[in-house]
Each structure stands twice: as structure tokens, then as C-alpha cells.
């Protein structure tokens, strides 16, 4: 099959694409350059990046293809008014003329006998097309006879169709009064029969055949009566009356032999009832008509009329001459009808009723034959004229070919050679498929393909071509279903032919990808077993064996569609061991096969307990867990999907084992919160939605525990040990994006450690996890006020307000590890930023029980209640330490696992870890993921709000009661009166809520909780002066306190009531009824749209031609650049002429040139502006992030610059975002976003140093991203897998400030560090031995390190902030050269191909140097005077990769491009 033998659409995940590039137009060098670009893979262009999983999977709106209701013609009335021997008075016949009626000579016997014979022959002719119908004859009838006949027909047919055949050859012509003629009883008079009465007697639905002269009059008058009836019905309906009358307007079908002014042909060589003969015996009639054509007799002189009347064979036997002619005629007539009729009309006339379809098929033949006698048959509904359709010429050619064999077959009894018609039509269809044109009509040969499927000889080729046609998109599939392919492919599933297996699987995969309603048909007849057999035992033919996994994947997909939301399908497949089969295939090497087997399992046990417990017995979860680390993002997502549907939905009757399984699944999935694929994280949100819904109480408990620990901690910090209460304030001059620095050396840090009275501690988290405000009033200085202040400033991070914090509490039981982590954190230069560590002593050094402060009565909150899993009492008195994320990771996170203090209840329960994971998802850089997690958290908050009135708080246990009492007493300023210690009850699995607090139907009564305030908006306001949503001050808790609704008993009822009184707006987005649509999106991979089909198959499609143009353009630019670079080696380019200047929206922090387009990208803190530097205009502005307004952009890079470029931006919160359409006005669509580093430490640096929070290095050729910064590792990401492939330890106690890698060898990685060292790593060796070289000559911070590919002197260039530039050779320990710039360096860049480098300084100076000679080529600086150039401090520098120009960004928001105007760019 075309999409080759694989049978699957060829998706170009690496973006190589199809190219029609003509290399003959390029010289050898350009040809080599272009070929090099073609080999570079495109990244972030797979389906998960190139389309939105929630929108693009939707199929176009197509009309239904299934027949609304199949109708049968069960009653046939044959009315013959011949009056043999007597011609009607208005139509006398001349001799010789046509005499045959139903191929019978009426004058061969007595008139009555002839009439009966003709009636019998007519009935037999109709029985060929509908043998099961009931036939009634009325020969030369009266009006009463016709009335009785019609009544009997309608009584038998009931609601089915009735056929009324009228032959009026022996009566006068129909009248304009709407009458046809019959006889009186004595046959002495012609009696008129009103069509109006006939309509009433026959009823509806009905089909009428009029064989009479001027039959068109009957059709016109019949339609007039139908309109009159319809008008009467409408009038009665308006008057409120009902009448019982047949609905004839739409359901009456008429076929008439000729027009209003035409008479029937009287050719003596043809039958008198030529129209009836065409309708009932089309093959015999068309052959006879063919024979008497003058040109035919000359071509086949040996054929006699006797032979034509004696063609051997049977109509039903396709192996005979007569049978094959009928088979070919059917295919041709269907093709003509398909071509000329609208789809809906084609289905109504050719697919609803077998007899009606045969009559209309033969009606086309009647039009062909009668038109040669200047007679035009009439139909209602009217059929477009088809007498000149080219397929009729094909029919004549077929007759010529077949009749030429007739003498040998009849006289010599030789075997008949089959006609080549079907082979020729298959070849024509193949040509149609090769010549692709989206806008053309469907192929005429499609109905022929259906007929060919009946032939074993051509069946394989027909199925192959059909598969190629279905591959062109959902419209092609819908077209094939409209033609009527469905019953054919269903019947073929009964075939045992092995060679048809892959083709049938492919065809059914295409069908079910478009229309899943076919699942019932497959289950009803047991046809689904065909695909189960293919899945378990493929047994494919040899030429398809190499693609076995792909066909098995399609079979798994088909079974997925069968069981999806289909109980009968699930039950049937379960009885056939589908779960065991899919689990066995998880050992396969095919990622796609495993993926669809997993999805099939997920659909199988979704809302189906029997399948779920069957999977438990087979160990399904344990077999799925290892695949969470698979290298394919879609497969990891499939595992999350399957495990999510595996969670029990039976809230009312969930067993302890089911709850334990759910908890285990949730804990296993928490490790995926930092997965690189947004698909995985989105599906993870659905899992947490299910968990929070099923275990609402436990999650509320975890939230309350988290909140209570923070309140206790803040109260402890507000009341230092052994001294009077200290006032904790927020320093107004400290940025909120990082912990505050000590303002007076080490004094403040020392006071924080010793807890001295009056020490002023400053506390602020990196992302607003909590904040403490204070005032100088005496009231606020009291212990209770301080505790209340601490409590009311707990952030909503636990409840979904603020985002981005990973700060955790560490109990004293890990004091040794804590000290080690604190030392590491202090060596990084940020210990003074951290927190005023409440350094308490162990039990040996701790104060006595009576000396403890109220805030420390219960330093560790344990969940010992039955509803809290894993809870245990704390290990005696201990202290609480608050650590920022890196230190927390050093203490207990390890390998990316979530850390919670082991002495806390959250550390003892899985729900605390799941709550932590959900909170992290709410801070996800991908908008969809964070929005989903936000909705889940808001729903939980509302559930807690509703449950508060029902006393839903911490479970009643001795320990939690003691904690609640202590907290309440602190809020009221009373001393602590601890209750006796009581051992905790044994833990038990959580049980679901019997009545969940949150119901989706009660949203009208849900009130809102406002979100967190803007950064720094309330830093200077006291607790009682927090801003209201309307901007006024109010004595309420801060907006960040919205989570306190869960623990009103902990923070005091007054605060909660004030909160409800002041904030009453509705939460419009709290409903968490969202879906990732992962399954529909994955299913759409089996259907290519027309545009995708073009991109894959058509080398002349627009996407491929555009790509060819880009490759040629790139080759030309590089060719021109090589000449410039050769000149630059010997010439002195003085890049001092300003060729572009413009003002950015803010001061640019990063600059980047596009190598092949006139684009300059300038990034400030949050936005990226795209400049057309040739035109001097801003093209677009991309807003990089919305969740964390404090994160700054620290690095920019371009992905796929040689093709359709994507923009990558990294921010100092460790997140990376990738954008497409960034250079289109109003564009900027997020392709991917993830957290490249999860353990960044806030930076401690002077304002003159560049930010090292996140540094990236991108390798286009390998699709690898290196990420580091203020961390102790260099993380290596494989962007194709969207997975971490390596963590390289830096072996440094300082941050990484710059990264560069060896593109050619892909083994070396070089890092510049904050301590001035240059470290060389080998990625091929184990992590512990990867540091192979260390250079340390820079006395200070390394601004940038650059690996010069193929340089003659010094392959590594680095610049230190102190002003020195050094050259390094990995073979030597010391630098090979040094350049002293004489200024402090703020930024540096090196030209990729020319021997140029530039450095910038905060001193309003930028210098350009020749790399080889170290000679200064120019200085850009601030000049005095009226005409002098004025520049601000230099923030960023960037060289164009292929042109001799340099961009500079300044602190006054100006961007300039410098070049040498005397030389070419």
C-alpha cells in the first residue's frame, strides 16, 4: 500500500519532510550546504507540538452516512391495460411496428392467453430484482379492480413501499385532468381513473412506473395533486384540524417512459414496452440495442440476432458471460449515478431499497437507449441527464469485447475469457491517487471498487487502493462510507485469507478513527474477534511481516474503539481475554504497539469494575509502572491515562484494598510532576482530579496540616526563644523575586540564629509561599498579635493562591543533614537570604517543658487519626527549620522526589505528597497544565468552604485536638495548656466521602475567594490594612489568605467571618470539568488531513516547495558569508557605524539575530520583541509567561533556524518555553513549556553581575538542551523524548554562569562558573568522573565561555567580569593568551564564523577585538558634545552569525546595530 507497506500515515516526527529540490540549479558547494541542512532534524515539530490536542483532533462536521431507515418494497402491483388485438383510438399502430410485450408476442395465441403470459413474464422480470416481494397482477382491470389491488398492496406492505406498475398500451393517452384509463366490466368502454384517487388507495411510500404514451403528463398531474394535498394539510393544521392522508410530496417516486408530448418508440427490432424492458431486463435490452446499431454490425459480422437472444450464463453467476455483463453494468451505472447525483440523493435512491436501486440503475440504461429514439424518460425526483456520460462509452466497449467472443462460446463451446474492465478501472483509480488535487471531486471509480471487492481475483488490489484512498483524510473515509463500503468490509471480516489481514486492519482503523459508531456492528456479529486474533497472533503474509507491530498497533486501536464507552464491547472483549493479551504485549519492542495496548486497557477498565479486578489479579499496575520512564512521551501519557482510569469510581462501596490501590497509583504518579512533556502533566491533572474527588476529606486534611505547620512556624519565628517577641517585617527595598539580603553585614543573620531580643528579621520567600507583615503598634508587638499576624499571612499556596514555592519545613530529627545543607547553601552566597532560621535545640539542649513558648508546643503535627494514612507521633520535642528549595533538596528530595519533613504528618502520608504534587502543577509553566491544577485546587477550596459549616476540619484525635487548642490559645493570647499525650491510633486506608461536599449542580451558591495580590502590592501594609479588591483598605485578612477557609478553627472565627463578609464575588472558573482529549487526539493520528497528506506524499505541495526555497536561501546566505569571512581574516572591520537604532519597551537583557532572516530578537524581563532590523520596525511582541510575573528571561535561542524557526526562552525560575509563529503580528503560540531545573537557588550577586539563575545551551543537530545555573548540576534534556537523559554534577560550590558544547564531537561540555573557573566535562563517562579539566585563572565571575569551532589559536574563549579575556586549549593547564580590556565586563559575544569578539561594560563602553591578533578593532562609547554618540550601560551584545554586524542593548531601552558602512554587511 502506498504509505508504503507500513499501512500507517508517515508522520515526520523529526521534520525532515519531503523535498523536491532541484540540485541541478546549485553549484557543488551550495549543493553540499543544502544537503547538510536537509539532514539536520527539526525539533518540536511532532504532532504533540504541531497541533493543539484539544482542538485539532476534532473532525470536520460531516453529514451522517448511515441510512436513516432502510426501506423495502414488499408489495408490487402489476396493472396491464393491453386489450390485445385492439389499438387505442388516439394511437393507431402501423405495420411493421414494435409488438413484443415482456419479450412475448401477444399475437402468438389467444388474446386472453397472451395477456396472462405477458403478466407472468413481467412478474418474473421483477422477481429478478426483488424475489421476496408479494406480486399481484391486474390484467385489463376496472376501476374497482385497481382499488382492491391497491388496498391489498397497502395492507400487506404496512409502512413499507408499494410498487405500482401501469402499462397503458391498450388505452388512450392520459388526460390533463389527471386521469389514466382502464376498462369497464364488459370491455366496451374506456373508464378514467383519477390519479387523486390512486394516491389515496396506494398510500405512501410508493413508487410508480408509467409505461404509456405521453407519460410525462401523468408525472406532472400527479405532482399537482401532491401539492394540493400538502396545501390542504397546512390549512387544516393552521385551523387546528387534522386530516388523514398519505404524505405523497416527498415519498412518491415516479418513473415515466417519455415526456408529455412524446410517444413510445415503434421500432420493429425492439420491444413495444421498451421502457419496461430497460427497467427489468437491462442487459438483454442494451445488447439488442447495441446489435442493431449500424456501426456494430460491421465490427462483429459473425454475431447473429439469435446468438444475442441466447447469451449463455446466469445473471447471478459472475463467472459466466451474462453474469459478468450484469456485474459490469451494475458498476458502471453506480459510477454514473455517484458522479451526477448529490450524496444524499444517491443514498436515498441507490442504497435505501434494493428494488428502487435496481430500477434507478436500469433507468439510466433506459435513458441511454430511448434517447436514441428521441424519447426522454422522466423521473421524479428528477435525475440529471446522463446519456452522454463517458462511462457509457466504456459500456459500449465492454459490449464490443464480450460480443466478439460470442460465436466461439456458443458455436465452438470454448471457455469465456473474463473482461478486463475491472483491471482497467483499478489502474485508472491508481492514476487518480497518484495525481493529487485537493479541490477535485471524488473519483468516479469508487463504486467500481465496491463491486471489485466481491471478486477474489481483484480483491487484494481493490483493498490496497481503497486503503490508499482512505489515507487521504476524514473526508475520503466519509466519502467511501457514503458510497456504501461498510457492508462489504464487514462481510470480508469473515474471510480467512491471510493476505487480506493487514489490508482489512488498515481499512477498519481508518473507518473507526472517523466514526466510532461502527463498534456496535463489530460486536453484534462477533467480528471483533478478527482483530483480537491479529493482535495476539498476527500471522501476516511475508511481505507484511516486517510491519507486524504496526498492524498489531492498528488492531489494538480498533479494539480500543470497540470497548470505548461501550459496555457490550467491554463484556465481549473481557470474555476473550483482551487484558491478558494486552499485558503480554507490553514486552514488545514497538513503542506504538505498547502505547495502544495501554490505551486499550485504560478504556477497557474505565467504569468497569469486573475488568478492573481482573487487571488487579493479572498485576496490571505493577506492569505499567516501569513504563512511566519510557522514552516516548505519548507512551508515558498513555500509562498515566490508563492508571487514571484504573482508579476506582465506586465511592459508595470502595473496599480497603481498592483504596490502597488508588493510593499506590497516586504516589507512583507524583514523580511525573516535572516530566518534560506537557501531555504527561495534563493527563496527570486528570488523575489528581479523580483522586481529589474520591478522597476529598483526605486532601482537605493534607491542606489543613500544611497550613497549620506554616502557622506554627511563623508563630515560632515571631516569638524567639528566651526573649521578648520580635517584630517580623517585610523589607520594602528587597525584590520579591528572591529572599532578602542582610542589610547590615552578618549582624542580622547572627541575631536570627541566636534569637536575640529585638532582632529585626526579614522574611520573604522566593515565590511568595508565605509573607509576614508587621507594624510598630504596641498591639502588634504582643505575642498573640504576632502569632495572629503570622497566621493571617500564610500564603494560599496550599490552597491555590500564590505559586512557585518549594520551601519546606525540616524537623530537628535531621539536624545533621540540615547543617550540611545550610553550609552548602551558605557557601553558594545565599545563606543570608534564606530565612531567620528558628534554631532550637535537640531534646538535650531544648528548654524545659515549662519554658517552651506557646508557639512551639507542637513543633511537628502528626496525622494520627484513622483518616490520615501513615501518621505516627513525632519523635519527641524538636525544632522547625525552614529551608529554601535547594537546601530542602539536599536534605531529602534526592533524584527529583518530593520532600516533606519526616517528622510531620505530611511526610508520613501519601496524601500530603500528592497534595504537594498538585500544588506544583499549579505553578507549571505550561498554561493548560497550570489552569487545570488551579481548577482542581479551587474546587477543593470550595468543598472545604461548604464542609466548614458541617465541622469538617482536622479529624478528632488527641494530637490534632492538642494542636488546635494550642493554636487557638495563641491567637487569643492565653498561655498554653497542653493536654496529656496520647498515643495515636493505628493507620488505616482512607475511605471515600459518603457525600462529597462539592456538587457541580450547586455552583450558583458558590462564593468566590480572590486570588493573591500583585507582587509587592501590600508589602508595606500591616495585617489590618490589606487592600480589598476594590482598592480600599479593610480590616480583613490579606487576599493571599483565601486558603484559611479550611481551618477557621485554627486561625480564629473572626478572621474567617470577616473574609466572607468582604469577598462575595462568584468564582466563574471553579468547575473542574475539563478533559485533555488525549484519546481523540491520539485516534486522529490514523487520519491525515488533506494538507498533511500533501506534506507527506506530494513533493510539489506548498509546504515542501516553501521548505525547498528556505534551503536554497540558506545555502546562498552561507555562500556569501564565506566570502565575507575570508575577507574578515585580513581586513579590519570597525563596527562603529550605527545602522539601526530603536527603543525597546524595556531594557533588553538578551539579544539574538536570526541567521537567515532580518530579525533581531530582544528580550526584557517578561517580553520578547521581534524587530525587522532592515525595515526598522517591530514585528511582534511575545509575552513569555503569565503565571509568575517575577520571573525574568535570562536566555534566548532559536530552534530549527534553518527551516520554520521556533523561539526558545528560559527564565530565572528554571522554566523553558518554546513558541511558534513568534515573528507574525499577533502571533506567538506556545509549543512546549517545562521546568528545566527544579532546584534553582536564588542568586546572591551584586547588581553589576549578570544573572546566572538559568543558563541554556542548545544543540540543534542532536536535539539536546543543556540547562544549569545556580544549581549543582548540569541537566541534559533530550527534547525529542522530552526527558532528562543525564545529570552532570558541576563539582563546584558556586553557580554556573555560562554553557557551551562541542557541536561536532558532541562529547565535550564547558561551563563557566561564578568563582571564575572554567570546567570541561566529558558527557560520555560516568557522572562521578565526567569532570576532566578545570581552569581557574579568572579572579571573578565568568561572564561567558565560548567554544570556537576549528579555531587556530585557543579553542575556548572566556571573559571574566573583572575585565580579562582568556584563551584556553584543553591540552594545557594554563591559558594560551589573555586580553585585558581595562573595564568591568557585563556581557560578551563571539562571532560564529569571523575572528571577532565584543565585550560590553556598565561603564557605557563596548569594545570589539580581533580574535587571532587580540587587536582592538573599535570602541563604542559615550561621547560628549552636541554631535557625540550617547549610550547607556551595555546590557547585551550579539553578533549576526553570517553578517558583519553587531547588536547592542542598553539600560535606557535602546537597541542599536553597528556595522562598517565602508564594507558590505
Short mmCIF file of N, CA and C in Angstrom, two decimals, residues 642-730:
data_model
loop_
_atom_site.label_atom_id
_atom_site.label_comp_id
_atom_site.label_asym_id
_atom_site.label_seq_id
_atom_site.Cartn_x
_atom_site.Cartn_y
_atom_site.Cartn_z
N UNK A 642 -4.08 5.36 31.46
CA UNK A 642 -4.58 4.05 31.88
C UNK A 642 -4.65 3.96 33.41
N UNK A 643 -3.63 4.45 34.09
CA UNK A 643 -3.65 4.41 35.56
C UNK A 643 -4.72 5.34 36.11
N UNK A 644 -4.98 6.43 35.41
CA UNK A 644 -6.04 7.33 35.85
C UNK A 644 -7.41 6.70 35.75
N UNK A 645 -7.67 6.00 34.67
CA UNK A 645 -8.96 5.31 34.54
C UNK A 645 -9.03 4.08 35.42
N UNK A 646 -7.86 3.61 35.89
CA UNK A 646 -7.83 2.45 36.76
C UNK A 646 -8.33 2.79 38.16
N UNK A 647 -8.32 4.05 38.53
CA UNK A 647 -8.78 4.46 39.85
C UNK A 647 -10.25 4.10 40.01
N UNK A 648 -10.57 3.59 41.16
CA UNK A 648 -11.94 3.13 41.40
C UNK A 648 -12.89 4.32 41.44
N UNK A 649 -14.06 4.14 40.83
CA UNK A 649 -15.08 5.18 40.81
C UNK A 649 -16.24 4.88 41.74
N UNK A 650 -16.18 3.74 42.37
CA UNK A 650 -17.29 3.32 43.23
C UNK A 650 -17.10 3.93 44.62
N UNK A 651 -17.60 5.16 44.79
CA UNK A 651 -17.39 5.86 46.06
C UNK A 651 -18.20 5.24 47.20
N UNK A 652 -19.36 4.74 46.87
CA UNK A 652 -20.24 4.25 47.92
C UNK A 652 -19.76 2.94 48.52
N UNK A 653 -19.11 2.12 47.73
CA UNK A 653 -18.74 0.78 48.21
C UNK A 653 -17.32 0.47 47.80
N UNK A 654 -16.40 1.25 48.29
CA UNK A 654 -14.99 1.02 47.96
C UNK A 654 -14.35 0.25 49.10
N UNK A 655 -13.69 -0.83 48.75
CA UNK A 655 -13.07 -1.66 49.77
C UNK A 655 -11.74 -1.07 50.20
N UNK A 656 -11.22 -1.63 51.28
CA UNK A 656 -9.93 -1.18 51.77
C UNK A 656 -8.83 -1.46 50.75
N UNK A 657 -8.94 -2.58 50.05
CA UNK A 657 -7.94 -2.91 49.03
C UNK A 657 -8.00 -1.92 47.88
N UNK A 658 -9.22 -1.55 47.48
CA UNK A 658 -9.36 -0.60 46.38
C UNK A 658 -8.76 0.75 46.76
N UNK A 659 -8.98 1.17 47.99
CA UNK A 659 -8.40 2.44 48.44
C UNK A 659 -6.88 2.37 48.47
N UNK A 660 -6.34 1.26 48.89
CA UNK A 660 -4.89 1.11 48.91
C UNK A 660 -4.31 1.14 47.49
N UNK A 661 -5.02 0.52 46.55
CA UNK A 661 -4.55 0.54 45.16
C UNK A 661 -4.57 1.96 44.62
N UNK A 662 -5.64 2.69 44.89
CA UNK A 662 -5.73 4.07 44.43
C UNK A 662 -4.60 4.90 45.00
N UNK A 663 -4.32 4.70 46.27
CA UNK A 663 -3.26 5.47 46.91
C UNK A 663 -1.91 5.13 46.29
N UNK A 664 -1.67 3.86 46.01
CA UNK A 664 -0.41 3.48 45.39
C UNK A 664 -0.25 4.06 44.00
N UNK A 665 -1.34 4.08 43.23
CA UNK A 665 -1.28 4.68 41.89
C UNK A 665 -0.95 6.15 42.00
N UNK A 666 -1.63 6.85 42.93
CA UNK A 666 -1.37 8.28 43.09
C UNK A 666 0.07 8.57 43.48
N UNK A 667 0.62 7.77 44.36
CA UNK A 667 2.00 8.00 44.79
C UNK A 667 2.99 7.75 43.66
N UNK A 668 2.73 6.74 42.85
CA UNK A 668 3.64 6.47 41.74
C UNK A 668 3.63 7.61 40.72
N UNK A 669 2.49 8.22 40.55
CA UNK A 669 2.38 9.26 39.52
C UNK A 669 2.89 10.61 39.97
N UNK A 670 3.11 10.79 41.28
CA UNK A 670 3.63 12.09 41.72
C UNK A 670 5.02 12.38 41.19
N UNK A 671 5.74 11.35 40.79
CA UNK A 671 7.09 11.57 40.27
C UNK A 671 7.09 12.22 38.90
N UNK A 672 5.91 12.36 38.29
CA UNK A 672 5.84 12.90 36.93
C UNK A 672 5.51 14.39 36.90
N UNK A 673 5.50 15.05 38.05
CA UNK A 673 5.12 16.46 38.05
C UNK A 673 6.11 17.32 37.27
N UNK A 674 7.34 16.85 37.13
CA UNK A 674 8.33 17.60 36.39
C UNK A 674 8.71 16.92 35.08
N UNK A 675 7.82 16.08 34.56
CA UNK A 675 8.07 15.46 33.27
C UNK A 675 8.16 16.55 32.20
N UNK A 676 9.01 16.32 31.21
CA UNK A 676 9.23 17.34 30.19
C UNK A 676 8.08 17.50 29.22
N UNK A 677 7.17 16.56 29.14
CA UNK A 677 6.07 16.63 28.18
C UNK A 677 4.82 17.19 28.85
N UNK A 678 4.25 18.20 28.23
CA UNK A 678 3.01 18.76 28.78
C UNK A 678 1.86 17.79 28.66
N UNK A 679 1.91 16.86 27.70
CA UNK A 679 0.85 15.86 27.60
C UNK A 679 0.79 15.00 28.86
N UNK A 680 1.95 14.61 29.35
CA UNK A 680 2.00 13.80 30.56
C UNK A 680 1.44 14.57 31.74
N UNK A 681 1.85 15.81 31.87
CA UNK A 681 1.41 16.60 33.03
C UNK A 681 -0.08 16.94 32.95
N UNK A 682 -0.59 17.15 31.75
CA UNK A 682 -2.02 17.41 31.62
C UNK A 682 -2.82 16.17 32.03
N UNK A 683 -2.37 15.01 31.58
CA UNK A 683 -3.08 13.79 31.95
C UNK A 683 -2.96 13.55 33.45
N UNK A 684 -1.84 13.95 34.02
CA UNK A 684 -1.66 13.82 35.46
C UNK A 684 -2.68 14.66 36.22
N UNK A 685 -3.01 15.82 35.67
CA UNK A 685 -4.04 16.65 36.31
C UNK A 685 -5.37 15.92 36.37
N UNK A 686 -5.71 15.17 35.34
CA UNK A 686 -6.95 14.41 35.37
C UNK A 686 -6.93 13.36 36.47
N UNK A 687 -5.77 12.76 36.67
CA UNK A 687 -5.65 11.77 37.74
C UNK A 687 -5.90 12.42 39.09
N UNK A 688 -5.30 13.59 39.30
CA UNK A 688 -5.49 14.28 40.57
C UNK A 688 -6.93 14.77 40.73
N UNK A 689 -7.58 15.09 39.63
CA UNK A 689 -8.98 15.46 39.75
C UNK A 689 -9.80 14.29 40.27
N UNK A 690 -9.52 13.09 39.75
CA UNK A 690 -10.23 11.91 40.24
C UNK A 690 -9.90 11.63 41.70
N UNK A 691 -8.63 11.74 42.05
CA UNK A 691 -8.23 11.46 43.44
C UNK A 691 -8.84 12.45 44.40
N UNK A 692 -8.79 13.73 44.05
CA UNK A 692 -9.36 14.73 44.96
C UNK A 692 -10.87 14.59 45.08
N UNK A 693 -11.51 14.11 44.04
CA UNK A 693 -12.95 13.89 44.11
C UNK A 693 -13.29 12.67 44.96
N UNK A 694 -12.49 11.61 44.83
CA UNK A 694 -12.76 10.38 45.58
C UNK A 694 -12.32 10.48 47.03
N UNK A 695 -11.26 11.23 47.28
CA UNK A 695 -10.69 11.31 48.63
C UNK A 695 -10.62 12.78 49.05
N UNK A 696 -11.74 13.42 48.99
CA UNK A 696 -11.78 14.85 49.28
C UNK A 696 -11.38 15.15 50.70
N UNK A 697 -11.88 14.38 51.63
CA UNK A 697 -11.58 14.62 53.04
C UNK A 697 -10.09 14.50 53.31
N UNK A 698 -9.44 13.49 52.73
CA UNK A 698 -8.02 13.30 52.98
C UNK A 698 -7.19 14.45 52.39
N UNK A 699 -7.57 14.93 51.23
CA UNK A 699 -6.83 16.06 50.67
C UNK A 699 -7.05 17.33 51.47
N UNK A 700 -8.27 17.54 51.95
CA UNK A 700 -8.51 18.70 52.81
C UNK A 700 -7.70 18.58 54.10
N UNK A 701 -7.57 17.37 54.59
CA UNK A 701 -6.76 17.15 55.78
C UNK A 701 -5.30 17.51 55.51
N UNK A 702 -4.79 17.07 54.34
CA UNK A 702 -3.41 17.39 54.00
C UNK A 702 -3.21 18.90 53.86
N UNK A 703 -4.18 19.56 53.28
CA UNK A 703 -4.08 21.01 53.15
C UNK A 703 -4.09 21.69 54.50
N UNK A 704 -4.95 21.22 55.37
CA UNK A 704 -5.02 21.81 56.71
C UNK A 704 -3.73 21.58 57.48
N UNK A 705 -3.18 20.37 57.37
CA UNK A 705 -1.92 20.08 58.04
C UNK A 705 -0.82 21.01 57.54
N UNK A 706 -0.77 21.17 56.22
CA UNK A 706 0.25 22.04 55.64
C UNK A 706 0.07 23.46 56.15
N UNK A 707 -1.14 23.94 56.20
CA UNK A 707 -1.42 25.28 56.67
C UNK A 707 -1.08 25.44 58.14
N UNK A 708 -1.41 24.45 58.91
CA UNK A 708 -1.15 24.53 60.35
C UNK A 708 0.34 24.55 60.65
N UNK A 709 1.09 23.76 59.92
CA UNK A 709 2.54 23.76 60.14
C UNK A 709 3.13 25.14 59.85
N UNK A 710 2.64 25.75 58.79
CA UNK A 710 3.15 27.08 58.46
C UNK A 710 2.77 28.10 59.52
N UNK A 711 1.55 27.99 60.05
CA UNK A 711 1.13 28.91 61.10
C UNK A 711 1.97 28.73 62.36
N UNK A 712 2.24 27.48 62.72
CA UNK A 712 3.08 27.21 63.88
C UNK A 712 4.49 27.75 63.68
N UNK A 713 5.01 27.55 62.50
CA UNK A 713 6.36 28.02 62.22
C UNK A 713 6.46 29.53 62.32
N UNK A 714 5.49 30.23 61.74
CA UNK A 714 5.55 31.68 61.77
C UNK A 714 5.35 32.21 63.19
N UNK A 715 4.46 31.55 63.93
CA UNK A 715 4.30 31.96 65.32
C UNK A 715 5.58 31.75 66.11
N UNK A 716 6.31 30.65 65.81
CA UNK A 716 7.57 30.39 66.49
C UNK A 716 8.60 31.45 66.13
N UNK A 717 8.64 31.82 64.88
CA UNK A 717 9.59 32.84 64.47
C UNK A 717 9.23 34.19 65.05
N UNK A 718 7.94 34.46 65.23
CA UNK A 718 7.52 35.75 65.79
C UNK A 718 7.81 35.85 67.27
N UNK A 719 8.00 34.72 67.97
CA UNK A 719 8.28 34.73 69.41
C UNK A 719 9.58 33.98 69.65
N UNK A 720 10.74 34.65 69.56
CA UNK A 720 12.03 33.97 69.72
C UNK A 720 12.17 33.38 71.11
N UNK A 721 12.97 32.31 71.16
CA UNK A 721 13.19 31.62 72.43
C UNK A 721 13.99 32.50 73.37
N UNK A 722 13.50 32.54 74.62
CA UNK A 722 14.25 33.20 75.67
C UNK A 722 14.26 34.70 75.58
N UNK A 723 13.39 35.31 74.88
CA UNK A 723 13.39 36.76 74.79
C UNK A 723 12.01 37.28 74.52
N UNK A 724 11.91 38.56 74.47
CA UNK A 724 10.64 39.20 74.18
C UNK A 724 10.31 39.03 72.72
N UNK A 725 9.06 39.17 72.39
CA UNK A 725 8.67 38.99 70.99
C UNK A 725 9.38 39.96 70.07
N UNK A 726 9.80 39.43 68.93
CA UNK A 726 10.42 40.28 67.93
C UNK A 726 9.42 40.55 66.82
N UNK A 727 9.60 41.66 66.17
CA UNK A 727 8.69 42.06 65.12
C UNK A 727 9.26 41.68 63.78
N UNK A 728 8.55 40.87 63.03
CA UNK A 728 9.00 40.45 61.71
C UNK A 728 8.38 41.38 60.69
N UNK A 729 9.19 42.01 59.90
CA UNK A 729 8.70 42.96 58.91
C UNK A 729 9.20 42.56 57.54
N UNK A 730 8.55 43.08 56.53
CA UNK A 730 8.96 42.86 55.15
C UNK A 730 9.73 44.08 54.68
#
